[in-house]
Amino acid sequence: MASIRSPLGLLLCLFALATGPALAAEAAPSAADVVQTRRLLGLLRSPRTTSQRVVESVADLVALGATGEEAIERHLERELRRLTEVADGRPATDAFDAEIDTLRGTLARLREDPELSKEQLTTEGLPALEALTAAWGRREASLAGWHRKCTLALEQVDRLAAILDAWETTATGGVAAPGFARQLDELRRRLTHGNPEIAAVFAENETIAKSLPAELVPGMTAVNTIRITCGLNPLIFDPKLCQAAAMHSSDMESHDFFAHESPLPGKKTPWDRAAIAGTTASGENIYMGSTVGSDAIKAWFLSPGHHKNMFGEGHTRQGLGRAGKYWTQLFGN
């Protein structure tokens, strides 16, 4: 390095003194930019900020140049770390899972037994179902607090995705922040609890139930709950199957018979009756003796043929109908 006593050294020192403050001024953000950045980040963090305002805030940050874009990147990194901690905080359920698998195996073995008897279902099946329901409940209770955190975290994932999309659309975010989209997708997967397909069936059934007799909904919901607990798919409520089931129950009550085969013309088989209602059927259960739907469900559970029908893996739809003390349950694939 040139000595300060030399002419060259003196010139370099004078240049540094002349340009140093100017270069520093270019590198450091102004006080106004700092205040603006903080204000805009506050809007991005607030859950009350509308989607449109989020997009506008990102654009305003980008307009501040490197200072604004670095602030966006730091915000995304910080929130991704926080949300990852939520996902990592899932309580261990290994003991519950092992118990549930064992009990599901017991019930599956009974269903597959060609010699299945009512005694087996009474002494083994019903206790296994009760124990399975209890184990499932304990497992869900252990996860309840974490599920609530996940629900809030998923809302934040959606907000971060909106911020990232606005940033990539407005400026150079797609280059400056590689990997954020992938991390958000992975977090969404880890934070989503439950089975989306099951959730979709329950959401659809909630809508369909509004058009059905109220007394039928608890029984069909109970069947779905039992099937899910046993590891099987839930069934869509089918108003047409409900119509066919109600028709057969009414016929049995009015014409004093109790059978799958009807003596009435055109209504002999469950398939005939489903066709009259404008649909198809894959199985039928009937019960007589109570006006309470849960009594019918329990009786079917304890009856070998009806039990296997109720837990059939090929079903996708169900219907239920009552007339007096006569109940009919129809399934469709």
XYZ file of C-alpha atoms in Angstrom:
333
model
C 0.000 0.000 0.000
C 1.364 3.500 -0.841
C 2.662 5.580 2.053
C 0.481 8.526 2.990
C 3.607 10.648 2.717
C 3.968 9.912 -0.990
C 2.020 11.901 -3.594
C 0.074 8.759 -4.599
C -0.806 7.968 -1.001
C -2.044 11.486 -0.466
C -4.239 11.333 -3.548
C -5.783 7.989 -2.417
C -6.566 9.374 1.014
C -8.165 12.476 -0.454
C -10.279 10.284 -2.799
C -11.429 8.103 0.102
C -12.377 11.121 2.162
C -14.270 12.618 -0.746
C -16.181 9.507 -1.830
C -16.549 7.521 1.397
C -19.597 9.329 2.785
C -21.322 9.242 -0.609
C -20.778 5.495 -1.000
C -21.988 4.873 2.555
C -25.060 6.943 1.879
C -25.867 4.772 -1.130
C -25.496 1.535 0.822
C -27.491 2.470 3.915
C -31.305 2.836 3.687
C -32.745 6.160 4.680
C -34.623 6.591 7.928
C -37.813 7.046 5.913
C -37.225 3.742 4.098
C -36.671 1.967 7.413
C -39.936 3.318 8.815
C -41.800 2.418 5.611
C -40.331 -1.103 5.606
C -41.422 -1.703 9.186
C -44.912 -0.437 8.448
C -45.306 -2.660 5.408
C -43.960 -5.722 7.235
C -46.491 -5.043 9.977
C -49.229 -5.247 7.354
C -47.846 -8.551 6.047
C -47.789 -10.000 9.563
C -51.276 -8.869 10.534
C -54.030 -11.500 10.028
C -56.478 -8.640 9.480
C -54.739 -7.429 6.323
C -56.844 -8.195 3.250
C -55.455 -10.229 0.359
C -55.474 -7.194 -1.890
C -53.598 -5.124 0.678
C -51.009 -7.899 1.043
C -50.326 -7.738 -2.698
C -50.071 -3.939 -2.548
C -47.727 -4.092 0.462
C -45.395 -6.491 -1.336
C -45.337 -4.184 -4.359
C -44.517 -1.225 -2.092
C -41.671 -3.187 -0.476
C -40.289 -4.152 -3.875
C -40.391 -0.488 -4.857
C -37.960 0.242 -2.001
C -35.345 -1.830 -3.810
C -32.961 -4.234 -2.116
C -34.032 -3.064 1.339
C -37.649 -4.039 0.734
C -36.896 -7.346 -0.982
C -34.485 -8.389 1.753
C -37.214 -7.619 4.302
C -39.664 -9.862 2.419
C -37.099 -12.661 2.297
C -36.327 -12.388 6.019
C -40.057 -12.431 6.818
C -40.579 -15.603 4.781
C -37.545 -17.319 6.330
C -38.606 -16.435 9.868
C -42.184 -17.633 9.359
C -41.057 -20.846 7.658
C -38.876 -21.648 10.675
C -41.763 -20.968 13.049
C -44.234 -23.085 11.082
C -41.715 -25.913 10.783
C -41.536 -25.952 14.581
C -45.325 -26.371 14.681
C -45.154 -29.297 12.242
C -42.295 -30.863 14.231
C -44.352 -30.580 17.422
C -46.739 -33.422 16.588
C -47.279 -35.526 19.741
C -46.170 -39.163 19.539
C -49.081 -41.581 19.068
C -47.182 -44.832 18.546
C -48.832 -46.614 21.490
C -52.335 -45.607 20.347
C -51.567 -46.523 16.736
C -50.377 -49.991 17.715
C -53.518 -50.625 19.772
C -55.760 -49.352 16.968
C -54.030 -51.573 14.385
C -54.434 -54.623 16.606
C -58.145 -54.015 17.199
C -58.769 -53.282 13.525
C -57.077 -56.571 12.749
C -59.412 -58.388 15.141
C -62.507 -56.932 13.446
C -61.121 -57.601 9.948
C -60.437 -61.228 10.889
C -64.026 -61.626 12.048
C -65.400 -60.142 8.807
C -63.292 -62.548 6.760
C -64.394 -65.607 8.727
C -66.799 -67.635 6.512
C -68.226 -69.247 9.661
C -68.764 -65.968 11.514
C -71.452 -66.279 14.188
C -73.539 -63.914 16.257
C -71.791 -65.266 19.344
C -68.398 -64.255 17.943
C -69.663 -60.782 17.146
C -71.160 -60.474 20.617
C -68.185 -61.809 22.592
C -65.335 -60.583 20.368
C -66.615 -58.076 17.822
C -68.559 -55.702 20.042
C -65.872 -55.503 22.772
C -63.233 -54.945 20.073
C -65.277 -52.133 18.538
C -65.801 -50.510 21.935
C -62.069 -50.757 22.725
C -61.195 -49.452 19.259
C -63.540 -46.478 19.638
C -61.975 -45.682 23.019
C -58.421 -45.955 21.673
C -59.310 -43.792 18.687
C -60.823 -41.201 21.019
C -57.721 -41.119 23.227
C -55.511 -40.746 20.175
C -57.582 -37.865 18.820
C -57.645 -36.184 22.243
C -53.845 -36.351 22.415
C -53.644 -34.617 19.029
C -56.402 -32.036 19.560
C -54.143 -29.195 20.717
C -51.668 -29.788 17.908
C -54.513 -29.923 15.373
C -55.662 -26.477 16.496
C -52.147 -25.126 16.012
C -51.985 -26.753 12.582
C -55.232 -25.092 11.519
C -53.806 -21.667 12.369
C -50.475 -22.568 10.785
C -52.154 -23.592 7.535
C -53.821 -20.188 7.350
C -50.370 -18.627 7.645
C -48.985 -20.944 4.971
C -51.671 -19.634 2.619
C -50.717 -16.038 3.500
C -47.037 -16.737 2.871
C -47.902 -18.343 -0.464
C -49.803 -15.188 -1.417
C -46.820 -13.041 -0.402
C -44.431 -15.212 -2.403
C -46.690 -15.154 -5.443
C -47.003 -11.374 -5.277
C -43.233 -11.012 -4.873
C -42.437 -13.280 -7.811
C -44.990 -11.490 -9.963
C -43.805 -7.999 -9.010
C -40.009 -8.331 -9.080
C -37.130 -10.800 -8.894
C -38.382 -12.958 -6.055
C -38.410 -16.086 -8.173
C -34.645 -15.800 -8.495
C -33.814 -14.241 -5.137
C -35.811 -16.720 -3.055
C -35.420 -20.211 -4.536
C -37.002 -23.070 -2.610
C -39.689 -21.089 -0.772
C -42.529 -22.555 -2.839
C -41.257 -26.087 -2.275
C -40.947 -25.478 1.473
C -44.492 -24.123 1.645
C -45.864 -27.154 -0.203
C -44.064 -29.500 2.182
C -45.357 -27.596 5.214
C -48.902 -27.699 3.880
C -48.620 -31.472 3.557
C -47.230 -31.909 7.067
C -49.743 -29.583 8.716
C -52.822 -31.040 7.026
C -54.275 -33.505 9.519
C -56.819 -36.131 8.662
C -57.631 -37.633 5.297
C -58.729 -35.082 2.659
C -60.917 -37.680 0.920
C -62.742 -38.498 4.164
C -63.155 -34.798 4.897
C -64.636 -34.283 1.420
C -67.211 -37.064 1.979
C -68.287 -35.616 5.320
C -68.562 -32.127 3.811
C -70.714 -33.448 0.966
C -72.878 -35.441 3.377
C -73.437 -32.353 5.495
C -74.971 -30.662 2.475
C -77.007 -33.704 1.396
C -78.321 -34.229 4.940
C -80.282 -30.980 4.751
C -82.626 -32.592 2.215
C -83.133 -35.828 4.182
C -85.456 -36.696 7.087
C -83.549 -35.654 10.220
C -84.036 -39.022 11.928
C -81.989 -40.799 9.237
C -78.826 -38.720 9.503
C -77.543 -39.987 12.904
C -77.779 -43.619 11.804
C -75.917 -43.060 8.540
C -73.338 -40.883 10.282
C -72.824 -43.626 12.879
C -72.162 -46.163 10.124
C -69.557 -43.850 8.596
C -67.912 -43.244 11.955
C -67.661 -46.975 12.620
C -66.281 -47.624 9.137
C -63.626 -44.917 9.489
C -62.633 -46.148 12.933
C -62.201 -49.606 11.423
C -60.014 -48.197 8.648
C -62.673 -48.291 5.901
C -63.953 -45.545 3.615
C -67.024 -43.502 4.616
C -70.091 -43.618 2.361
C -71.878 -40.816 0.557
C -75.499 -40.273 1.597
C -77.684 -41.159 -1.383
C -81.216 -39.646 -1.282
C -82.381 -42.124 -3.916
C -81.215 -45.080 -1.849
C -82.979 -43.492 1.125
C -86.132 -43.275 -0.990
C -85.873 -46.959 -1.978
C -85.157 -47.958 1.636
C -88.137 -45.995 2.957
C -90.355 -47.583 0.290
C -89.392 -51.108 1.327
C -89.827 -50.327 5.039
C -93.265 -48.902 4.308
C -94.203 -51.920 2.219
C -93.112 -54.328 4.971
C -95.172 -52.453 7.536
C -98.245 -52.014 5.340
C -98.292 -55.563 3.937
C -97.120 -57.337 7.095
C -94.004 -59.119 5.853
C -90.316 -59.052 6.780
C -88.002 -60.169 3.985
C -85.560 -58.963 1.367
C -87.886 -60.329 -1.302
C -91.060 -58.317 -1.610
C -94.365 -59.920 -2.691
C -95.333 -56.687 -4.436
C -95.154 -56.581 -8.258
C -92.029 -54.919 -9.614
C -90.446 -54.649 -6.168
C -89.197 -58.184 -5.641
C -85.476 -57.541 -5.096
C -83.424 -54.679 -3.636
C -82.147 -54.055 -7.160
C -85.720 -53.663 -8.422
C -86.545 -51.208 -5.660
C -83.363 -49.208 -6.241
C -84.218 -49.006 -9.953
C -87.662 -47.615 -9.134
C -85.924 -44.843 -7.177
C -83.636 -44.167 -10.135
C -80.412 -45.689 -8.832
C -78.581 -48.985 -8.234
C -77.827 -51.009 -5.105
C -75.052 -53.361 -4.017
C -76.521 -54.658 -0.751
C -79.427 -54.431 1.675
C -80.002 -54.858 5.425
C -83.420 -54.971 7.091
C -84.480 -54.767 10.741
C -87.743 -54.888 12.664
C -88.409 -54.145 16.300
C -87.636 -50.537 17.238
C -88.225 -46.970 16.120
C -84.697 -46.036 17.242
C -82.037 -46.025 14.530
C -79.178 -46.992 16.849
C -81.026 -50.193 17.729
C -81.085 -51.158 14.063
C -77.372 -50.338 13.618
C -76.411 -52.468 16.633
C -78.595 -55.370 15.475
C -76.946 -55.298 12.053
C -73.494 -55.193 13.649
C -74.280 -58.351 15.632
C -75.809 -60.244 12.703
C -73.082 -61.990 10.613
C -74.575 -61.405 7.160
C -75.699 -57.872 7.898
C -72.364 -57.155 9.594
C -70.366 -58.120 6.514
C -72.734 -56.094 4.376
C -72.379 -52.982 6.527
C -68.586 -53.245 6.367
C -68.414 -54.103 2.666
C -65.317 -52.561 1.098
C -66.920 -52.163 -2.318
C -69.648 -49.762 -1.156
C -69.414 -46.031 -1.847
C -73.010 -44.930 -1.075
C -75.616 -45.629 1.563
C -79.275 -44.962 2.244
C -81.550 -45.526 5.223
C -85.335 -45.592 5.555
C -87.877 -46.263 8.319
C -91.595 -46.933 8.614
C -92.816 -47.664 12.131
C -90.523 -50.332 13.570
C -89.213 -51.410 10.170
C -85.807 -50.226 8.974
C -84.063 -50.763 5.637
C -80.431 -49.993 4.889
C -79.252 -49.927 1.273
C -75.744 -49.718 -0.121
C -74.484 -48.790 -3.556
C -71.119 -48.975 -5.296
